[in-house]
């Protein structure tokens, strides 16, 4: 099973209290076709002032995880177990009303597509004012001043004029800035960014990533950035969690994940990306096959049907699910191969070809 | 069949310089109509004077951000859109304004791969029917029958021949893109225009499809026009790269030249904006950050279209449009003040040496 | 904006022209193809005992002896500029917009129409208020409690409401509420709003509810579908992520998105209804436009038929125009285009 005891918790931290502490989270959706195990035993934590990157492909459960932290799953539709402690308060065990009060104030979220994530019929200003007034008992006028300040802070030119514009009158990058202004309007302690730059152009993406980094420094909040793009994570994250089929397969500091990754899936992700910063390789090294269905997650290690090194485990990977184990220095890996073996494969086979 | 002969399979059609396709002065404006009489009041200047040639067997990439006109260019080349002006020559033949009937034989030679593997396949047709459709449309009877040909195509793109009777929804995104590619290959095209063929796919699947496209190119002697926004993927697949901005090509060069010594400030900025999966680079980067978004192609800035976001812009850039000129052999740039440029006086010696 | 309105106005005139030409053609050309002469057509308006001479005079007076296009031009001229009528004994001037005189009663059509219109409008407006309120609330409730007993029950009722013909429900309602139990006014009762608003509402209550039953069923289904779709939008998730109360999420963010498409349908329904709620009016014996049209058709009274047809078409067009303008108010994306 997964880690529950304190010492076993991944701790690539700078000490201090864990602002967000997720323990053995399971999110299952009963459907007509069967039980969809979107998240199946996930543990991680984030401190204030730190950024956690959650990386995975579609269907890995990364977005479901973020919605659970926000308490946005309908209780009837999803079966959630485990603990999600936000500054000590458990989101899973709290009532709907308690979680609602936390949303926006303790934790806020920005989404992938800012055009569809903002209401088309209300002005950007109205939507920020609304967010601010939920948690702050102030007059509309005061809230408006605050909204203009926020827009100015996220780099919207002429904020006192743009505050009255509608989302469709903004450009893509400006919309995402406005989204960020809205999310930060109540000064949340935890900011979750779900693919915040996927819908944006490269040059705009760079601006938004810079903005998130600057704001985090300024507000000293904990940040979770969810993405499929390892490049984006490398830009922002202090720690990285690699998800596969609703589970964590590797968890460590950004340096550990990029410089000495130990899970074959992480290798696969790195090998699949054409590297902009290296000599052009003649061939990419893809992962064979496709991600599994979450209704029929493969027995044993969920990655084994796609793993090139599966035979190294002598069939163990087919039978038994590997646990996420600390290799020492707070670097957690869920793989049946021995650490020595993994390090050797990385050094001799994978790294030279990247 | 008679029309195909006129295109010339090997004979007079092939150009002496080895170019398969050449485009000059290509323009596409989408009119915006307004008012009582629905007069044209403005136009989306999607593509505005584009020149390039594609050599046989190479991969030329069109790269740029949204609104740069790369996809429209692709649709013009395959004649899914009617060009407003300019000429498109394919194998020495002017295909700019061919009518549908005249285009038909040409469709065998020029094919397109689309971004979205979900919406480009008819969900009610079996894989066999989808991949075999081009044979029917072109009235081609392949040797050994359609079914055998389709099964061979499926194998070629890494699917199992047994998938013949299955439906698209039974496949994953990557497999669907393979089905799309198989259909594209059915009539053994010479040129394939691939519009963002991997950007809807997961990272691990992207690599599979990129590798497949490369293998097919080698095996079938294909020429690709690869349209994408991802500079890393473009670098991996291309022989030459054209960078587009607001309907114009701002820089065109060999892959290595372009990525090692980009000359146009926009290209430089674009490359420095690409996030790199390496934490070490985080601290040593010297970034060029462009401000704002790409302006609207309805009312693009005058003269050099990039001047509103360019840190090097001077009065000249606001008043005079820089032409796309060859500053080094094979390296065309449209900029008054290029980066990494050879000294104007030493230009001759640089290019000679 | 001005250009847009002018374009819509021109389109409206074009439409009214086409509608009137078609109505005219049906009235004149079809009998002609069937072998009718001007005189044989005129017999319908003079009685069987009239002499051939009288019949012919009538045919001339009504213009039947003129070619088709001349008759149409005369009628159209009346509409635009007014027209003089030979009433046999005297010449009467009918000022523009003149819809002509009834062939049967020799009364001008327009005042009659306006009179009938108030009845139909009263019927439509009251029913609309009821069906919009009821339909939307039931729809929202169903959507939010999707799959619950409330949802299933109301959707069954909605299906029944849509399926039952109005003349049937109308008669059933009348026989019970009005005649057996005496709770509501009797059939055919109508008091103008200007005379006594309370009595006006009392008299129309049963027709309103009956008519609303039909529409609210349909609106409940549409609202439910729209609501289900809207509540899955990204912006709803954003609203929740801000920490908004669920009630605010539903009313402020959800409903606004879900109801906009309903506007179009409402415009059409209301416009059509004003053109004449034929079945409801006959079931409850109300002297509205619908009944006027039926009377006109029964008596082959062309000016009446033409008048009602144009009136109805005009209202559908106006209702649509209002809807389109309202769209710009509701949806800022439409406004800037």
mmCIF file of C-alpha atoms in Angstrom, chain B residues 70-336:
data_model
loop_
_atom_site.group_PDB
_atom_site.id
_atom_site.type_symbol
_atom_site.label_atom_id
_atom_site.label_comp_id
_atom_site.label_asym_id
_atom_site.label_seq_id
_atom_site.Cartn_x
_atom_site.Cartn_y
_atom_site.Cartn_z
ATOM 1 C CA UNK B 70 0.967 29.063 -41.092
ATOM 2 C CA UNK B 71 -2.187 26.958 -41.164
ATOM 3 C CA UNK B 72 -3.808 29.122 -43.811
ATOM 4 C CA UNK B 73 -0.683 28.711 -45.930
ATOM 5 C CA UNK B 74 -1.049 24.961 -45.596
ATOM 6 C CA UNK B 75 -4.666 25.130 -46.646
ATOM 7 C CA UNK B 76 -3.739 27.277 -49.637
ATOM 8 C CA UNK B 77 -1.087 24.827 -50.766
ATOM 9 C CA UNK B 78 -3.567 21.963 -50.704
ATOM 10 C CA UNK B 79 -6.090 24.284 -52.271
ATOM 11 C CA UNK B 80 -8.611 23.925 -49.463
ATOM 12 C CA UNK B 81 -8.667 27.721 -49.641
ATOM 13 C CA UNK B 82 -8.596 29.840 -52.747
ATOM 14 C CA UNK B 83 -5.572 32.169 -52.831
ATOM 15 C CA UNK B 84 -6.299 35.882 -53.100
ATOM 16 C CA UNK B 85 -3.121 36.473 -55.068
ATOM 17 C CA UNK B 86 0.202 34.892 -55.909
ATOM 18 C CA UNK B 87 1.123 31.651 -57.593
ATOM 19 C CA UNK B 88 1.629 28.101 -56.453
ATOM 20 C CA UNK B 89 3.664 25.895 -58.780
ATOM 21 C CA UNK B 90 3.659 22.162 -58.231
ATOM 22 C CA UNK B 91 6.128 20.204 -60.363
ATOM 23 C CA UNK B 92 6.407 23.185 -62.674
ATOM 24 C CA UNK B 93 2.656 23.479 -63.157
ATOM 25 C CA UNK B 94 0.617 26.437 -61.997
ATOM 26 C CA UNK B 95 -2.038 25.103 -59.639
ATOM 27 C CA UNK B 96 -3.035 28.420 -58.078
ATOM 28 C CA UNK B 97 -6.528 28.624 -59.488
ATOM 29 C CA UNK B 98 -7.292 25.111 -60.689
ATOM 30 C CA UNK B 99 -10.946 24.236 -60.470
ATOM 31 C CA UNK B 100 -12.167 21.286 -58.421
ATOM 32 C CA UNK B 101 -12.228 18.943 -61.360
ATOM 33 C CA UNK B 102 -8.734 19.899 -62.384
ATOM 34 C CA UNK B 103 -7.515 19.552 -58.813
ATOM 35 C CA UNK B 104 -8.730 15.994 -58.521
ATOM 36 C CA UNK B 105 -5.759 14.254 -60.090
ATOM 37 C CA UNK B 106 -3.483 16.564 -58.137
ATOM 38 C CA UNK B 107 -5.045 15.465 -54.860
ATOM 39 C CA UNK B 108 -3.271 12.163 -55.344
ATOM 40 C CA UNK B 109 0.059 13.916 -55.216
ATOM 41 C CA UNK B 110 -0.641 16.437 -52.467
ATOM 42 C CA UNK B 111 -2.166 15.230 -49.220
ATOM 43 C CA UNK B 112 -2.835 16.750 -45.840
ATOM 44 C CA UNK B 113 -2.604 15.474 -42.259
ATOM 45 C CA UNK B 114 -4.690 17.325 -39.707
ATOM 46 C CA UNK B 115 -4.174 18.188 -36.090
ATOM 47 C CA UNK B 116 -7.168 16.606 -34.502
ATOM 48 C CA UNK B 117 -7.252 12.843 -34.886
ATOM 49 C CA UNK B 118 -10.682 12.814 -33.230
ATOM 50 C CA UNK B 119 -12.628 14.969 -35.595
ATOM 51 C CA UNK B 120 -10.941 14.153 -38.878
ATOM 52 C CA UNK B 121 -12.157 10.545 -38.955
ATOM 53 C CA UNK B 122 -15.788 9.703 -39.657
ATOM 54 C CA UNK B 123 -16.963 7.840 -36.534
ATOM 55 C CA UNK B 124 -19.434 5.730 -38.488
ATOM 56 C CA UNK B 125 -16.973 4.281 -40.922
ATOM 57 C CA UNK B 126 -14.688 1.368 -40.286
ATOM 58 C CA UNK B 127 -10.960 1.845 -40.446
ATOM 59 C CA UNK B 128 -10.969 -0.117 -43.673
ATOM 60 C CA UNK B 129 -13.475 2.204 -45.263
ATOM 61 C CA UNK B 130 -11.667 5.324 -44.040
ATOM 62 C CA UNK B 131 -8.248 4.269 -45.236
ATOM 63 C CA UNK B 132 -9.664 2.853 -48.467
ATOM 64 C CA UNK B 133 -11.707 5.947 -49.286
ATOM 65 C CA UNK B 134 -9.023 7.649 -51.401
ATOM 66 C CA UNK B 135 -8.984 4.640 -53.774
ATOM 67 C CA UNK B 136 -12.712 4.971 -54.298
ATOM 68 C CA UNK B 137 -12.634 8.732 -54.709
ATOM 69 C CA UNK B 138 -9.879 8.586 -57.271
ATOM 70 C CA UNK B 139 -11.195 5.423 -58.963
ATOM 71 C CA UNK B 140 -7.926 3.650 -58.397
ATOM 72 C CA UNK B 141 -7.870 -0.116 -58.241
ATOM 73 C CA UNK B 142 -4.741 -1.089 -56.341
ATOM 74 C CA UNK B 143 -3.000 -4.334 -57.160
ATOM 75 C CA UNK B 144 -4.529 -7.177 -55.184
ATOM 76 C CA UNK B 145 -7.633 -5.187 -54.312
ATOM 77 C CA UNK B 146 -8.496 -2.409 -51.926
ATOM 78 C CA UNK B 147 -8.633 -4.560 -48.833
ATOM 79 C CA UNK B 148 -5.128 -5.883 -49.302
ATOM 80 C CA UNK B 149 -3.823 -2.394 -50.005
ATOM 81 C CA UNK B 150 -5.480 -1.027 -46.879
ATOM 82 C CA UNK B 151 -4.079 -3.791 -44.745
ATOM 83 C CA UNK B 152 -0.629 -3.083 -46.084
ATOM 84 C CA UNK B 153 -1.075 0.588 -45.273
ATOM 85 C CA UNK B 154 -2.173 -0.239 -41.741
ATOM 86 C CA UNK B 155 0.932 -2.313 -41.273
ATOM 87 C CA UNK B 156 3.053 0.450 -42.722
ATOM 88 C CA UNK B 157 1.888 2.908 -40.068
ATOM 89 C CA UNK B 158 2.305 0.423 -37.246
ATOM 90 C CA UNK B 159 -1.254 -0.775 -36.846
ATOM 91 C CA UNK B 160 -2.409 -4.353 -37.113
ATOM 92 C CA UNK B 161 -4.134 -5.435 -40.363
ATOM 93 C CA UNK B 162 -6.839 -6.964 -38.154
ATOM 94 C CA UNK B 163 -7.955 -3.456 -37.269
ATOM 95 C CA UNK B 164 -9.600 -3.307 -40.699
ATOM 96 C CA UNK B 165 -13.157 -3.738 -39.401
ATOM 97 C CA UNK B 166 -12.904 -1.642 -36.256
ATOM 98 C CA UNK B 167 -14.263 1.843 -35.714
ATOM 99 C CA UNK B 168 -12.259 4.982 -34.839
ATOM 100 C CA UNK B 169 -13.615 5.231 -31.287
ATOM 101 C CA UNK B 170 -11.951 1.930 -30.420
ATOM 102 C CA UNK B 171 -8.544 3.532 -30.862
ATOM 103 C CA UNK B 172 -6.437 5.849 -28.754
ATOM 104 C CA UNK B 173 -5.417 9.318 -29.933
ATOM 105 C CA UNK B 174 -2.066 8.181 -31.249
ATOM 106 C CA UNK B 175 -3.581 5.262 -33.119
ATOM 107 C CA UNK B 176 -6.186 7.506 -34.672
ATOM 108 C CA UNK B 177 -3.477 9.782 -35.944
ATOM 109 C CA UNK B 178 -1.857 6.683 -37.470
ATOM 110 C CA UNK B 179 -5.147 5.881 -39.210
ATOM 111 C CA UNK B 180 -5.199 9.411 -40.577
ATOM 112 C CA UNK B 181 -1.653 8.996 -41.819
ATOM 113 C CA UNK B 182 -2.483 5.663 -43.468
ATOM 114 C CA UNK B 183 -5.328 7.325 -45.352
ATOM 115 C CA UNK B 184 -2.988 10.088 -46.436
ATOM 116 C CA UNK B 185 -0.507 7.586 -47.790
ATOM 117 C CA UNK B 186 -3.018 5.501 -49.730
ATOM 118 C CA UNK B 187 -2.370 7.093 -53.099
ATOM 119 C CA UNK B 188 1.384 7.415 -52.653
ATOM 120 C CA UNK B 189 1.484 11.202 -52.542
ATOM 121 C CA UNK B 190 4.601 13.175 -53.293
ATOM 122 C CA UNK B 191 3.934 16.034 -50.940
ATOM 123 C CA UNK B 192 2.314 15.883 -47.529
ATOM 124 C CA UNK B 193 1.210 19.004 -45.722
ATOM 125 C CA UNK B 194 1.055 18.136 -42.025
ATOM 126 C CA UNK B 195 -0.786 20.739 -39.979
ATOM 127 C CA UNK B 196 0.145 20.379 -36.297
ATOM 128 C CA UNK B 197 0.092 16.589 -36.637
ATOM 129 C CA UNK B 198 1.323 15.875 -33.114
ATOM 130 C CA UNK B 199 0.223 18.797 -30.993
ATOM 131 C CA UNK B 200 -2.988 17.146 -29.794
ATOM 132 C CA UNK B 201 -1.148 14.036 -28.648
ATOM 133 C CA UNK B 202 0.422 13.107 -25.335
ATOM 134 C CA UNK B 203 4.173 13.526 -25.079
ATOM 135 C CA UNK B 204 4.992 9.823 -25.253
ATOM 136 C CA UNK B 205 2.689 9.360 -28.232
ATOM 137 C CA UNK B 206 4.019 12.465 -29.969
ATOM 138 C CA UNK B 207 7.420 10.849 -30.186
ATOM 139 C CA UNK B 208 5.937 7.705 -31.734
ATOM 140 C CA UNK B 209 4.200 9.690 -34.448
ATOM 141 C CA UNK B 210 7.224 11.887 -35.135
ATOM 142 C CA UNK B 211 9.367 8.788 -35.568
ATOM 143 C CA UNK B 212 6.740 7.242 -37.830
ATOM 144 C CA UNK B 213 6.636 10.314 -40.047
ATOM 145 C CA UNK B 214 10.409 10.240 -40.345
ATOM 146 C CA UNK B 215 10.483 6.539 -41.206
ATOM 147 C CA UNK B 216 7.802 6.978 -43.846
ATOM 148 C CA UNK B 217 9.650 9.859 -45.390
ATOM 149 C CA UNK B 218 12.717 7.736 -45.825
ATOM 150 C CA UNK B 219 10.845 4.698 -47.032
ATOM 151 C CA UNK B 220 8.479 6.403 -49.466
ATOM 152 C CA UNK B 221 10.620 9.341 -50.512
ATOM 153 C CA UNK B 222 8.086 11.862 -49.243
ATOM 154 C CA UNK B 223 8.355 15.611 -49.094
ATOM 155 C CA UNK B 224 6.830 17.258 -46.033
ATOM 156 C CA UNK B 225 5.577 20.689 -45.231
ATOM 157 C CA UNK B 226 5.374 20.557 -41.473
ATOM 158 C CA UNK B 227 3.264 23.193 -39.772
ATOM 159 C CA UNK B 228 3.743 23.524 -36.024
ATOM 160 C CA UNK B 229 4.108 25.938 -33.148
ATOM 161 C CA UNK B 230 6.442 23.747 -31.088
ATOM 162 C CA UNK B 231 9.983 24.839 -31.822
ATOM 163 C CA UNK B 232 11.518 21.720 -30.310
ATOM 164 C CA UNK B 233 9.522 19.381 -32.514
ATOM 165 C CA UNK B 234 10.189 21.559 -35.547
ATOM 166 C CA UNK B 235 13.904 21.461 -34.891
ATOM 167 C CA UNK B 236 13.747 17.712 -34.681
ATOM 168 C CA UNK B 237 11.912 17.054 -37.924
ATOM 169 C CA UNK B 238 12.939 19.818 -40.309
ATOM 170 C CA UNK B 239 15.591 20.306 -42.923
ATOM 171 C CA UNK B 240 14.660 23.921 -43.386
ATOM 172 C CA UNK B 241 12.501 26.202 -41.294
ATOM 173 C CA UNK B 242 10.442 29.254 -42.167
ATOM 174 C CA UNK B 243 9.457 31.467 -39.240
ATOM 175 C CA UNK B 244 6.195 33.313 -39.810
ATOM 176 C CA UNK B 245 4.815 36.367 -38.088
ATOM 177 C CA UNK B 246 1.483 37.987 -38.942
ATOM 178 C CA UNK B 247 1.159 36.549 -42.414
ATOM 179 C CA UNK B 248 4.748 36.981 -43.518
ATOM 180 C CA UNK B 249 7.893 34.903 -43.467
ATOM 181 C CA UNK B 250 10.408 36.781 -41.352
ATOM 182 C CA UNK B 251 13.220 34.270 -41.551
ATOM 183 C CA UNK B 252 13.934 31.171 -43.597
ATOM 184 C CA UNK B 253 17.034 29.041 -43.238
ATOM 185 C CA UNK B 254 18.485 25.592 -42.773
ATOM 186 C CA UNK B 255 17.605 24.075 -39.463
ATOM 187 C CA UNK B 256 21.089 24.278 -38.035
ATOM 188 C CA UNK B 257 21.736 27.813 -39.211
ATOM 189 C CA UNK B 258 18.411 29.000 -37.919
ATOM 190 C CA UNK B 259 18.708 27.428 -34.494
ATOM 191 C CA UNK B 260 22.391 28.238 -34.037
ATOM 192 C CA UNK B 261 22.424 31.740 -35.454
ATOM 193 C CA UNK B 262 18.918 33.164 -35.625
ATOM 194 C CA UNK B 263 19.007 36.590 -37.203
ATOM 195 C CA UNK B 264 15.494 37.942 -36.907
ATOM 196 C CA UNK B 265 14.767 39.376 -33.467
ATOM 197 C CA UNK B 266 11.448 37.564 -33.452
ATOM 198 C CA UNK B 267 13.139 34.216 -34.019
ATOM 199 C CA UNK B 268 15.604 35.018 -31.266
ATOM 200 C CA UNK B 269 12.796 35.883 -28.874
ATOM 201 C CA UNK B 270 10.785 32.842 -29.857
ATOM 202 C CA UNK B 271 13.691 30.561 -29.105
ATOM 203 C CA UNK B 272 14.551 32.127 -25.819
ATOM 204 C CA UNK B 273 10.930 31.678 -24.738
ATOM 205 C CA UNK B 274 10.925 27.903 -25.177
ATOM 206 C CA UNK B 275 10.890 26.247 -21.784
ATOM 207 C CA UNK B 276 13.674 23.704 -21.512
ATOM 208 C CA UNK B 277 13.487 20.565 -19.377
ATOM 209 C CA UNK B 278 16.659 21.306 -17.482
ATOM 210 C CA UNK B 279 16.795 22.867 -14.065
ATOM 211 C CA UNK B 280 20.363 24.053 -14.505
ATOM 212 C CA UNK B 281 19.310 26.424 -17.199
ATOM 213 C CA UNK B 282 16.910 28.141 -14.870
ATOM 214 C CA UNK B 283 19.637 30.178 -13.277
ATOM 215 C CA UNK B 284 21.866 30.872 -16.214
ATOM 216 C CA UNK B 285 19.274 31.975 -18.700
ATOM 217 C CA UNK B 286 19.362 35.339 -20.290
ATOM 218 C CA UNK B 287 15.883 35.751 -21.547
ATOM 219 C CA UNK B 288 14.430 38.017 -24.111
ATOM 220 C CA UNK B 289 10.891 38.656 -23.072
ATOM 221 C CA UNK B 290 8.554 40.046 -25.652
ATOM 222 C CA UNK B 291 5.832 42.273 -24.364
ATOM 223 C CA UNK B 292 2.180 41.873 -25.125
ATOM 224 C CA UNK B 293 0.501 39.510 -27.538
ATOM 225 C CA UNK B 294 0.660 39.124 -31.269
ATOM 226 C CA UNK B 295 -1.317 42.029 -32.831
ATOM 227 C CA UNK B 296 -4.477 41.290 -34.762
ATOM 228 C CA UNK B 297 -4.024 40.287 -38.403
ATOM 229 C CA UNK B 298 -7.018 42.479 -39.232
ATOM 230 C CA UNK B 299 -5.023 45.606 -38.643
ATOM 231 C CA UNK B 300 -1.363 44.603 -38.596
ATOM 232 C CA UNK B 301 1.261 47.199 -37.747
ATOM 233 C CA UNK B 302 2.612 49.003 -40.825
ATOM 234 C CA UNK B 303 6.074 48.495 -42.297
ATOM 235 C CA UNK B 304 7.847 45.824 -40.254
ATOM 236 C CA UNK B 305 4.997 44.022 -38.562
ATOM 237 C CA UNK B 306 7.134 43.070 -35.612
ATOM 238 C CA UNK B 307 8.143 46.592 -34.669
ATOM 239 C CA UNK B 308 5.491 46.953 -31.959
ATOM 240 C CA UNK B 309 7.099 44.199 -29.906
ATOM 241 C CA UNK B 310 10.701 44.485 -31.004
ATOM 242 C CA UNK B 311 13.350 45.802 -28.631
ATOM 243 C CA UNK B 312 15.522 46.913 -31.529
ATOM 244 C CA UNK B 313 12.840 48.815 -33.387
ATOM 245 C CA UNK B 314 13.754 52.224 -34.755
ATOM 246 C CA UNK B 315 12.008 54.732 -36.957
ATOM 247 C CA UNK B 316 13.063 52.884 -40.056
ATOM 248 C CA UNK B 317 11.153 49.800 -38.898
ATOM 249 C CA UNK B 318 7.977 51.831 -38.500
ATOM 250 C CA UNK B 319 8.207 53.382 -41.922
ATOM 251 C CA UNK B 320 9.822 50.937 -44.244
ATOM 252 C CA UNK B 321 9.017 47.294 -44.683
ATOM 253 C CA UNK B 322 12.148 45.146 -44.617
ATOM 254 C CA UNK B 323 12.284 42.763 -47.595
ATOM 255 C CA UNK B 324 13.113 39.093 -47.142
ATOM 256 C CA UNK B 325 16.714 38.980 -48.381
ATOM 257 C CA UNK B 326 19.428 36.405 -48.339
ATOM 258 C CA UNK B 327 22.036 37.694 -45.882
ATOM 259 C CA UNK B 328 24.022 34.498 -45.971
ATOM 260 C CA UNK B 329 23.724 31.702 -48.516
ATOM 261 C CA UNK B 330 20.454 29.938 -47.835
ATOM 262 C CA UNK B 331 19.590 32.219 -44.949
ATOM 263 C CA UNK B 332 16.829 34.722 -45.688
ATOM 264 C CA UNK B 333 15.825 37.372 -43.179
ATOM 265 C CA UNK B 334 13.372 40.257 -43.275
ATOM 266 C CA UNK B 335 14.847 42.704 -40.817
ATOM 267 C CA UNK B 336 16.567 46.091 -40.934
#
